[in-house]
JSON list of C-alpha atoms in Angstrom, two decimals:
[
{"chain": "A", "resi": 1, "resn": "MET", "atom": "CA", "xyz": [-0.61, 6.84, 21.32]},
{"chain": "A", "resi": 2, "resn": "ALA", "atom": "CA", "xyz": [-3.80, 7.14, 23.39]},
{"chain": "A", "resi": 3, "resn": "GLY", "atom": "CA", "xyz": [-6.70, 8.89, 21.70]},
{"chain": "A", "resi": 4, "resn": "GLU", "atom": "CA", "xyz": [-5.12, 8.50, 18.28]},
{"chain": "A", "resi": 5, "resn": "ASP", "atom": "CA", "xyz": [-7.60, 7.71, 15.50]},
{"chain": "A", "resi": 6, "resn": "LEU", "atom": "CA", "xyz": [-6.61, 4.67, 13.48]},
{"chain": "A", "resi": 7, "resn": "VAL", "atom": "CA", "xyz": [-6.72, 4.78, 9.69]},
{"chain": "A", "resi": 8, "resn": "GLU", "atom": "CA", "xyz": [-8.54, 1.91, 7.99]},
{"chain": "A", "resi": 9, "resn": "LEU", "atom": "CA", "xyz": [-6.93, 0.83, 4.72]},
{"chain": "A", "resi": 10, "resn": "LYS", "atom": "CA", "xyz": [-7.37, -1.79, 2.07]},
{"chain": "A", "resi": 11, "resn": "PHE", "atom": "CA", "xyz": [-4.92, -2.43, -0.73]},
{"chain": "A", "resi": 12, "resn": "ARG", "atom": "CA", "xyz": [-6.29, -3.02, -4.25]},
{"chain": "A", "resi": 13, "resn": "LEU", "atom": "CA", "xyz": [-4.15, -5.30, -6.41]},
{"chain": "A", "resi": 14, "resn": "ALA", "atom": "CA", "xyz": [-3.96, -5.02, -10.21]},
{"chain": "A", "resi": 15, "resn": "ASP", "atom": "CA", "xyz": [-6.41, -7.91, -10.72]},
{"chain": "A", "resi": 16, "resn": "GLY", "atom": "CA", "xyz": [-9.05, -6.18, -8.55]},
{"chain": "A", "resi": 17, "resn": "THR", "atom": "CA", "xyz": [-8.62, -8.31, -5.43]},
{"chain": "A", "resi": 18, "resn": "ASP", "atom": "CA", "xyz": [-8.00, -6.65, -2.08]},
{"chain": "A", "resi": 19, "resn": "ILE", "atom": "CA", "xyz": [-5.72, -7.12, 0.90]},
{"chain": "A", "resi": 20, "resn": "GLY", "atom": "CA", "xyz": [-7.49, -5.90, 4.04]},
{"chain": "A", "resi": 21, "resn": "PRO", "atom": "CA", "xyz": [-9.11, -3.81, 5.32]},
{"chain": "A", "resi": 22, "resn": "SER", "atom": "CA", "xyz": [-6.95, -3.35, 8.39]},
{"chain": "A", "resi": 23, "resn": "LYS", "atom": "CA", "xyz": [-6.40, -0.46, 10.79]},
{"chain": "A", "resi": 24, "resn": "TYR", "atom": "CA", "xyz": [-3.10, 1.39, 11.12]},
{"chain": "A", "resi": 25, "resn": "SER", "atom": "CA", "xyz": [-1.70, 4.23, 13.18]},
{"chain": "A", "resi": 26, "resn": "PRO", "atom": "CA", "xyz": [-1.35, 7.57, 11.33]},
{"chain": "A", "resi": 27, "resn": "ALA", "atom": "CA", "xyz": [2.36, 7.39, 12.23]},
{"chain": "A", "resi": 28, "resn": "THR", "atom": "CA", "xyz": [2.80, 4.20, 10.14]},
{"chain": "A", "resi": 29, "resn": "THR", "atom": "CA", "xyz": [5.25, 4.71, 7.29]},
{"chain": "A", "resi": 30, "resn": "VAL", "atom": "CA", "xyz": [4.66, 3.71, 3.68]},
{"chain": "A", "resi": 31, "resn": "ALA", "atom": "CA", "xyz": [7.72, 1.43, 3.93]},
{"chain": "A", "resi": 32, "resn": "SER", "atom": "CA", "xyz": [6.14, -0.54, 6.80]},
{"chain": "A", "resi": 33, "resn": "LEU", "atom": "CA", "xyz": [2.85, -0.79, 4.86]},
{"chain": "A", "resi": 34, "resn": "LYS", "atom": "CA", "xyz": [4.78, -2.33, 1.96]},
{"chain": "A", "resi": 35, "resn": "GLU", "atom": "CA", "xyz": [6.28, -4.89, 4.36]},
{"chain": "A", "resi": 36, "resn": "LYS", "atom": "CA", "xyz": [2.78, -5.81, 5.55]},
{"chain": "A", "resi": 37, "resn": "ILE", "atom": "CA", "xyz": [1.60, -6.14, 1.94]},
{"chain": "A", "resi": 38, "resn": "LEU", "atom": "CA", "xyz": [4.49, -8.53, 1.18]},
{"chain": "A", "resi": 39, "resn": "ALA", "atom": "CA", "xyz": [3.59, -10.64, 4.23]},
{"chain": "A", "resi": 40, "resn": "GLN", "atom": "CA", "xyz": [-0.11, -10.78, 3.28]},
{"chain": "A", "resi": 41, "resn": "TRP", "atom": "CA", "xyz": [0.35, -11.17, -0.50]},
{"chain": "A", "resi": 42, "resn": "PRO", "atom": "CA", "xyz": [-1.92, -13.98, -1.77]},
{"chain": "A", "resi": 43, "resn": "LYS", "atom": "CA", "xyz": [0.20, -17.09, -2.36]},
{"chain": "A", "resi": 44, "resn": "ASP", "atom": "CA", "xyz": [-1.80, -18.13, -5.44]},
{"chain": "A", "resi": 45, "resn": "LYS", "atom": "CA", "xyz": [-0.95, -14.97, -7.44]},
{"chain": "A", "resi": 46, "resn": "GLU", "atom": "CA", "xyz": [1.28, -15.42, -10.50]},
{"chain": "A", "resi": 47, "resn": "ASN", "atom": "CA", "xyz": [3.31, -12.22, -10.12]},
{"chain": "A", "resi": 48, "resn": "CYS", "atom": "CA", "xyz": [4.57, -11.88, -6.58]},
{"chain": "A", "resi": 49, "resn": "PRO", "atom": "CA", "xyz": [6.80, -9.07, -5.30]},
{"chain": "A", "resi": 50, "resn": "LYS", "atom": "CA", "xyz": [10.10, -10.23, -3.81]},
{"chain": "A", "resi": 51, "resn": "THR", "atom": "CA", "xyz": [11.01, -7.04, -1.90]},
{"chain": "A", "resi": 52, "resn": "THR", "atom": "CA", "xyz": [9.41, -3.75, -0.91]},
{"chain": "A", "resi": 53, "resn": "GLN", "atom": "CA", "xyz": [11.32, -2.18, -3.82]},
{"chain": "A", "resi": 54, "resn": "ASP", "atom": "CA", "xyz": [8.99, -4.12, -6.16]},
{"chain": "A", "resi": 55, "resn": "VAL", "atom": "CA", "xyz": [5.89, -2.44, -4.67]},
{"chain": "A", "resi": 56, "resn": "LYS", "atom": "CA", "xyz": [4.49, 1.03, -5.34]},
{"chain": "A", "resi": 57, "resn": "LEU", "atom": "CA", "xyz": [1.53, 2.39, -3.36]},
{"chain": "A", "resi": 58, "resn": "ILE", "atom": "CA", "xyz": [-0.76, 4.93, -4.98]},
{"chain": "A", "resi": 59, "resn": "ASN", "atom": "CA", "xyz": [-3.29, 7.09, -3.14]},
{"chain": "A", "resi": 60, "resn": "GLY", "atom": "CA", "xyz": [-5.23, 9.88, -4.80]},
{"chain": "A", "resi": 61, "resn": "GLY", "atom": "CA", "xyz": [-3.22, 9.48, -8.00]},
{"chain": "A", "resi": 62, "resn": "LYS", "atom": "CA", "xyz": [0.11, 10.03, -6.24]},
{"chain": "A", "resi": 63, "resn": "ILE", "atom": "CA", "xyz": [2.91, 7.50, -5.74]},
{"chain": "A", "resi": 64, "resn": "LEU", "atom": "CA", "xyz": [3.67, 7.44, -2.03]},
{"chain": "A", "resi": 65, "resn": "GLU", "atom": "CA", "xyz": [7.24, 7.82, -0.78]},
{"chain": "A", "resi": 66, "resn": "ASN", "atom": "CA", "xyz": [8.62, 5.21, 1.64]},
{"chain": "A", "resi": 67, "resn": "ASN", "atom": "CA", "xyz": [9.46, 7.75, 4.35]},
{"chain": "A", "resi": 68, "resn": "SER", "atom": "CA", "xyz": [5.97, 9.34, 4.32]},
{"chain": "A", "resi": 69, "resn": "THR", "atom": "CA", "xyz": [3.51, 8.51, 7.08]},
{"chain": "A", "resi": 70, "resn": "LEU", "atom": "CA", "xyz": [-0.18, 7.78, 6.69]},
{"chain": "A", "resi": 71, "resn": "ALA", "atom": "CA", "xyz": [-0.93, 11.15, 8.25]},
{"chain": "A", "resi": 72, "resn": "ASP", "atom": "CA", "xyz": [1.07, 12.79, 5.44]},
{"chain": "A", "resi": 73, "resn": "CYS", "atom": "CA", "xyz": [-0.57, 10.73, 2.70]},
{"chain": "A", "resi": 74, "resn": "THR", "atom": "CA", "xyz": [-4.23, 10.71, 3.70]},
{"chain": "A", "resi": 75, "resn": "LEU", "atom": "CA", "xyz": [-4.51, 14.40, 4.51]},
{"chain": "A", "resi": 76, "resn": "LEU", "atom": "CA", "xyz": [-3.67, 15.22, 0.90]},
{"chain": "A", "resi": 77, "resn": "VAL", "atom": "CA", "xyz": [-6.68, 13.28, -0.35]},
{"chain": "A", "resi": 78, "resn": "GLY", "atom": "CA", "xyz": [-9.23, 14.49, 2.21]},
{"chain": "A", "resi": 79, "resn": "GLU", "atom": "CA", "xyz": [-10.85, 11.14, 2.92]},
{"chain": "A", "resi": 80, "resn": "LEU", "atom": "CA", "xyz": [-14.02, 11.00, 4.98]},
{"chain": "A", "resi": 81, "resn": "PRO", "atom": "CA", "xyz": [-13.42, 10.31, 8.68]},
{"chain": "A", "resi": 82, "resn": "GLY", "atom": "CA", "xyz": [-14.23, 6.72, 9.58]},
{"chain": "A", "resi": 83, "resn": "GLY", "atom": "CA", "xyz": [-14.19, 5.50, 5.97]},
{"chain": "A", "resi": 84, "resn": "VAL", "atom": "CA", "xyz": [-12.00, 2.81, 4.46]},
{"chain": "A", "resi": 85, "resn": "ILE", "atom": "CA", "xyz": [-9.24, 4.24, 2.28]},
{"chain": "A", "resi": 86, "resn": "THR", "atom": "CA", "xyz": [-8.32, 2.20, -0.79]},
{"chain": "A", "resi": 87, "resn": "MET", "atom": "CA", "xyz": [-4.69, 2.37, -1.89]},
{"chain": "A", "resi": 88, "resn": "HIS", "atom": "CA", "xyz": [-3.67, 0.87, -5.20]},
{"chain": "A", "resi": 89, "resn": "VAL", "atom": "CA", "xyz": [-0.72, -1.53, -5.36]},
{"chain": "A", "resi": 90, "resn": "VAL", "atom": "CA", "xyz": [1.43, -1.54, -8.49]},
{"chain": "A", "resi": 91, "resn": "LEU", "atom": "CA", "xyz": [4.30, -3.96, -8.97]},
{"chain": "A", "resi": 92, "resn": "ARG", "atom": "CA", "xyz": [7.62, -2.99, -10.47]},
{"chain": "A", "resi": 93, "resn": "LEU", "atom": "CA", "xyz": [8.69, -6.32, -11.89]},
{"chain": "A", "resi": 94, "resn": "PRO", "atom": "CA", "xyz": [12.20, -6.87, -13.27]},
{"chain": "A", "resi": 95, "resn": "LEU", "atom": "CA", "xyz": [12.54, -6.36, -17.00]},
{"chain": "A", "resi": 96, "resn": "SER", "atom": "CA", "xyz": [13.34, -9.47, -18.98]},
{"chain": "A", "resi": 97, "resn": "ASP", "atom": "CA", "xyz": [16.50, -9.36, -21.06]},
{"chain": "A", "resi": 98, "resn": "LYS", "atom": "CA", "xyz": [15.21, -9.28, -24.65]},
{"chain": "A", "resi": 99, "resn": "ASN", "atom": "CA", "xyz": [18.71, -9.03, -26.16]},
{"chain": "A", "resi": 100, "resn": "SER", "atom": "CA", "xyz": [19.69, -12.60, -25.38]}
]
């Protein structure tokens, strides 16, 4: 959309490394952000998500829902215009079967 301000995001992984920053449209959904994270996930990391279901995004202490847009998510936090927003990435890894 013309005249639309892009949102600049970086994604902080559990070990403190970042993916990004990159700019996204406010209409971008959380689900599509998760797909981009999977595509850009560092290949040398030990724990790697297999699907978007393995990834949780957190912004302002809230877990973001897949169908939410960036416009929905960032307005809640009140970020400064023109600043880079850091979202935290948490992995939901499969539980190992301890009974066997």
